[in-house]
Coordinates of C-alpha atoms in Angstrom, one line a residue:
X15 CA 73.8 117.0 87.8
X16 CA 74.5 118.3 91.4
X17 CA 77.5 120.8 91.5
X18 CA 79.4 120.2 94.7
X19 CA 81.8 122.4 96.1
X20 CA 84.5 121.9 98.7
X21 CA 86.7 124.0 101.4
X22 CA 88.4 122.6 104.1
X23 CA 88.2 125.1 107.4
X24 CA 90.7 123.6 109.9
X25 CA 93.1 120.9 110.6
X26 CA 93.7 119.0 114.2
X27 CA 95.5 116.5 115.7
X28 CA 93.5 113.7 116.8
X29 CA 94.6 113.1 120.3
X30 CA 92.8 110.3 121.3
X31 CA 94.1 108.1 118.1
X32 CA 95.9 105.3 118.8
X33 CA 98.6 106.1 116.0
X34 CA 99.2 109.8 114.4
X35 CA 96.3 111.1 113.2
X36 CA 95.4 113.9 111.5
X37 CA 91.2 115.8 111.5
X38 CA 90.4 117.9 108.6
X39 CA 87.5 119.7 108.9
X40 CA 85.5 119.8 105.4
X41 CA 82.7 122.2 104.5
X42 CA 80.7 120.7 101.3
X43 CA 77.9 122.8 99.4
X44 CA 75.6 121.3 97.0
X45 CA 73.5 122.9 94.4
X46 CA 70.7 124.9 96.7
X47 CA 67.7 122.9 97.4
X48 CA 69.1 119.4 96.4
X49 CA 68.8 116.5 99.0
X50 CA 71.6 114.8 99.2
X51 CA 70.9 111.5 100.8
X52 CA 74.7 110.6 101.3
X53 CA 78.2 110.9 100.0
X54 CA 80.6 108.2 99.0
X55 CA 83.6 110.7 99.1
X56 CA 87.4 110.1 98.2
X57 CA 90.4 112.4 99.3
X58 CA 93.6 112.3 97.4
X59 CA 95.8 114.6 99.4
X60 CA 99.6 116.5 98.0
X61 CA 102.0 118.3 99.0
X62 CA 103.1 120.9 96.8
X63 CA 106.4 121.8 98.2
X64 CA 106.7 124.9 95.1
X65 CA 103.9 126.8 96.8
X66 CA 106.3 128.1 99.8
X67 CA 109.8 129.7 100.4
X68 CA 112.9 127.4 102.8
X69 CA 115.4 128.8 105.0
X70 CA 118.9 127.3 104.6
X71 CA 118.5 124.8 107.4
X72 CA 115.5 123.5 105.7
X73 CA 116.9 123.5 102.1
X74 CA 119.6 121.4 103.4
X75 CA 117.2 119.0 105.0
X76 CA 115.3 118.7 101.8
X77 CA 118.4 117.9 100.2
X78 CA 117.5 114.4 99.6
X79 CA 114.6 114.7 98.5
X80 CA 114.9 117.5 95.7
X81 CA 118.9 117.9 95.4
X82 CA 120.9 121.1 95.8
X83 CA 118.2 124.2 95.9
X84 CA 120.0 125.4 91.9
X85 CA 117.8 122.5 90.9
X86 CA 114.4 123.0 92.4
X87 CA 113.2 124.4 89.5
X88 CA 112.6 121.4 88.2
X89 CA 112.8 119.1 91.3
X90 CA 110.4 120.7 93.6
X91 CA 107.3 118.2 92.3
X92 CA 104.2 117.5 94.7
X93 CA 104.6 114.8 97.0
X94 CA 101.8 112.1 97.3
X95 CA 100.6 112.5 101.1
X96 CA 97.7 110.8 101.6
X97 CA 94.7 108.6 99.8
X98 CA 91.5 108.5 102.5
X99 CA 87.4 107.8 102.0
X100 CA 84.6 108.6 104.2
X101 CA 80.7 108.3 104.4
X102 CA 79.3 112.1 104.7
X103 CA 75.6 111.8 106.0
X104 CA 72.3 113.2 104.6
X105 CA 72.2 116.9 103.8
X106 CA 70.6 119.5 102.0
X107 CA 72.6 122.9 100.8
X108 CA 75.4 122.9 103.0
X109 CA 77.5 120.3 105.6
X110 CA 80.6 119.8 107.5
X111 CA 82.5 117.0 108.2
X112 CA 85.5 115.4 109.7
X113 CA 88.0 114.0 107.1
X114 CA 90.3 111.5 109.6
X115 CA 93.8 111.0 107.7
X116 CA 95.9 108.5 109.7
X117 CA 99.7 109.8 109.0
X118 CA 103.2 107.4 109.6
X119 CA 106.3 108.6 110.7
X120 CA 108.2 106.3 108.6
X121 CA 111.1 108.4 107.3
X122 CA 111.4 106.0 104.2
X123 CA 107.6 107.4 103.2
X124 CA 108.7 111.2 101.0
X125 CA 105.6 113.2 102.5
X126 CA 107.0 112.1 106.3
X127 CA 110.6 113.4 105.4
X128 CA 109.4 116.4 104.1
X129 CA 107.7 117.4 107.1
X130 CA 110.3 116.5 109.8
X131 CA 112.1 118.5 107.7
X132 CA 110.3 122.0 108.2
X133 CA 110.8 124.2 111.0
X134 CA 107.8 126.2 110.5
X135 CA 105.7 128.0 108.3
X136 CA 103.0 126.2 106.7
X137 CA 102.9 123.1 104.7
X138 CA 100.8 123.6 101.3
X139 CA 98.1 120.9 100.2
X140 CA 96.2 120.4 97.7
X141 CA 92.7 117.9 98.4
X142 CA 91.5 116.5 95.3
X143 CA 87.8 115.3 95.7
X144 CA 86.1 112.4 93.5
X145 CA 83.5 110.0 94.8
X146 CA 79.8 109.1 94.2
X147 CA 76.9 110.7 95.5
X148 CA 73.2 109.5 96.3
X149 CA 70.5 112.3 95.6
X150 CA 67.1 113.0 94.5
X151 CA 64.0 114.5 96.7
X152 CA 61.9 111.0 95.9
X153 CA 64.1 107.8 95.3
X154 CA 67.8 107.9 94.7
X155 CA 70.1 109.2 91.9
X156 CA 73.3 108.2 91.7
X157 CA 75.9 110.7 90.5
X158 CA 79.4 110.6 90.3
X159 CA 81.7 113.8 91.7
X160 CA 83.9 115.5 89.5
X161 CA 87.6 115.0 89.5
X162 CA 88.2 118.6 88.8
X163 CA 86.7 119.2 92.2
X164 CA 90.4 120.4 94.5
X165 CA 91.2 122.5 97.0
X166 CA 94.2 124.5 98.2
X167 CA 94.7 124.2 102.3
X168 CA 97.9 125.5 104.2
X169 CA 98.2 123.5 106.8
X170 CA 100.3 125.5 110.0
X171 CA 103.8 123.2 110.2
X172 CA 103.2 123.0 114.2
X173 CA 100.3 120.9 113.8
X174 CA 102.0 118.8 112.5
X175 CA 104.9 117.9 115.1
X176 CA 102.4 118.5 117.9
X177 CA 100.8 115.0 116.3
X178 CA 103.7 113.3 115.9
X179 CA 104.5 114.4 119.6
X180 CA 101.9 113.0 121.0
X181 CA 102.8 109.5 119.8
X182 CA 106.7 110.2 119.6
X183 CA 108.2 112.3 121.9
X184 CA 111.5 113.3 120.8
X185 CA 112.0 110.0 118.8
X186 CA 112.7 109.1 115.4
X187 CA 112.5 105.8 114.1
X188 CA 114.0 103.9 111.1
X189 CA 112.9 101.0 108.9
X190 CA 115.9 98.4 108.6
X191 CA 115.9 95.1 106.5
X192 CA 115.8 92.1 108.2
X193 CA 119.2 91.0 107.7
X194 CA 120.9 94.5 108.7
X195 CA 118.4 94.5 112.1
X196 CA 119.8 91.1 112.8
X197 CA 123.6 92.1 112.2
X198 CA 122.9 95.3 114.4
X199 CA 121.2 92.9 116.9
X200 CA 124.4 90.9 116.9
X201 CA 126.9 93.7 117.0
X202 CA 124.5 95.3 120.1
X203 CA 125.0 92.1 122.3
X204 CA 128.8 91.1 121.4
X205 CA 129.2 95.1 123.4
X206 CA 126.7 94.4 125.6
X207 CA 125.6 97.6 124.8
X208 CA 122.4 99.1 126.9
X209 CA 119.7 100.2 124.5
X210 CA 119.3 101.0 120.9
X211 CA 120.2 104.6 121.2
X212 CA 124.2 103.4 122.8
X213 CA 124.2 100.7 120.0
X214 CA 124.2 103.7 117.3
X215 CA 126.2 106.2 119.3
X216 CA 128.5 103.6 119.6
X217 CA 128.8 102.9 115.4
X218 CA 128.7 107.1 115.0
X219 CA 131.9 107.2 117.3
X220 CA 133.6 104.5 115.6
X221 CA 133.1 106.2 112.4
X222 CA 134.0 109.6 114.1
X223 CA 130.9 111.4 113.7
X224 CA 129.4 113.4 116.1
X225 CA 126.4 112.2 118.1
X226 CA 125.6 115.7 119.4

């Protein structure tokens, strides 16, 4: 069996994608001398929110996601964050490779809340690698990789926002149900109100919140 090894070495922004977009950068090593024809390669991706410390701000932010900060001891639990393939070309002993993860910035999706949530810092992954790869100097063997295979990537928090800046400036969005997005379309044009933004300023007011 070919032992594989992984490391992931950086982590970009795509800013040419059409939606957010995230470009990790993999290293992969193979057992020395082995020709590795190609590389049917799968990428579960976590976040393992225990792995690093939260200012107050932040611990309130998280707040719906893991509860008041007495209980994170048992509420701090990895957060799925993304499931991706890729191809990786022929190589022998050692090869790099771009891992493309498209992101969302639905705030309904845990891994997105998270995130909007930090301020900075680093956000800790863990890849876990599985897949099938096609080796053998004359003819093809097919060999499955490990699931044991993982690696541990901090991932700076400002790459992160400068994505989702690139596609959102200063915006937020939120997914509604048809029938409330119908009801907040007809409340909208009974005011004859301007733009989305005046149609929930206006409801924050009536309620007495604060928009600012």
């Amino acid at each position: 069996m070919t032992e594989f090894s992984f490391a992931c070495t950086d982590v970009r922004a795509d800013g040419y994608a059409a939606g957010p977009t995230l470009v990790f950068r993999l290293r992969i090593t193979a057992t020395p001398g082995t020709r590795v024809h190609a590389l049917a390669l799968r990428c579960q991706m976590r976040v393992e929110p225990a792995r690093r410390g939260y200012d107050d701000t932040e611990a309130e932010a998280l707040g719906d996601l893991f509860g008041e900060r007495s209980r994170w001891g048992s509420s701090l639990n990895p957060v799925q964050f993304a499931q991706v393939s890729t191809m990786v070309p022929g190589f022998t002993g050692e090869i790099e490779t771009d891992l493309v993860v498209p992101c969302t910035y639905d705030t309904d999706i845990a891994a997105s809340r998270y995130l909007r949530s930090l301020s900075g810092g680093e956000v800790p992954l863990l890849l876990l690698f599985s897949g099938t790869a096609f080796t053998g100097a004359g003819g093809f063997h097919v060999e499955p990789v490990p699931w044991d295979k993982e690696v541990v990537h901090r991932m700076p928090v400002k790459v992160w926002h400068e994505m989702i800046d690139q596609h959102f400036p200063g915006c937020g969005w939120i997914r509604l149900p048809a029938d409330a997005m119908d009801a907040l379309l007809a409340y909208r044009s009974r005011r004859a109100l301007p733009s989305w933004q005046a149609t929930v300023e206006t409801l924050l007011a009536e309620a007495g919140e604060r928009t600012r």
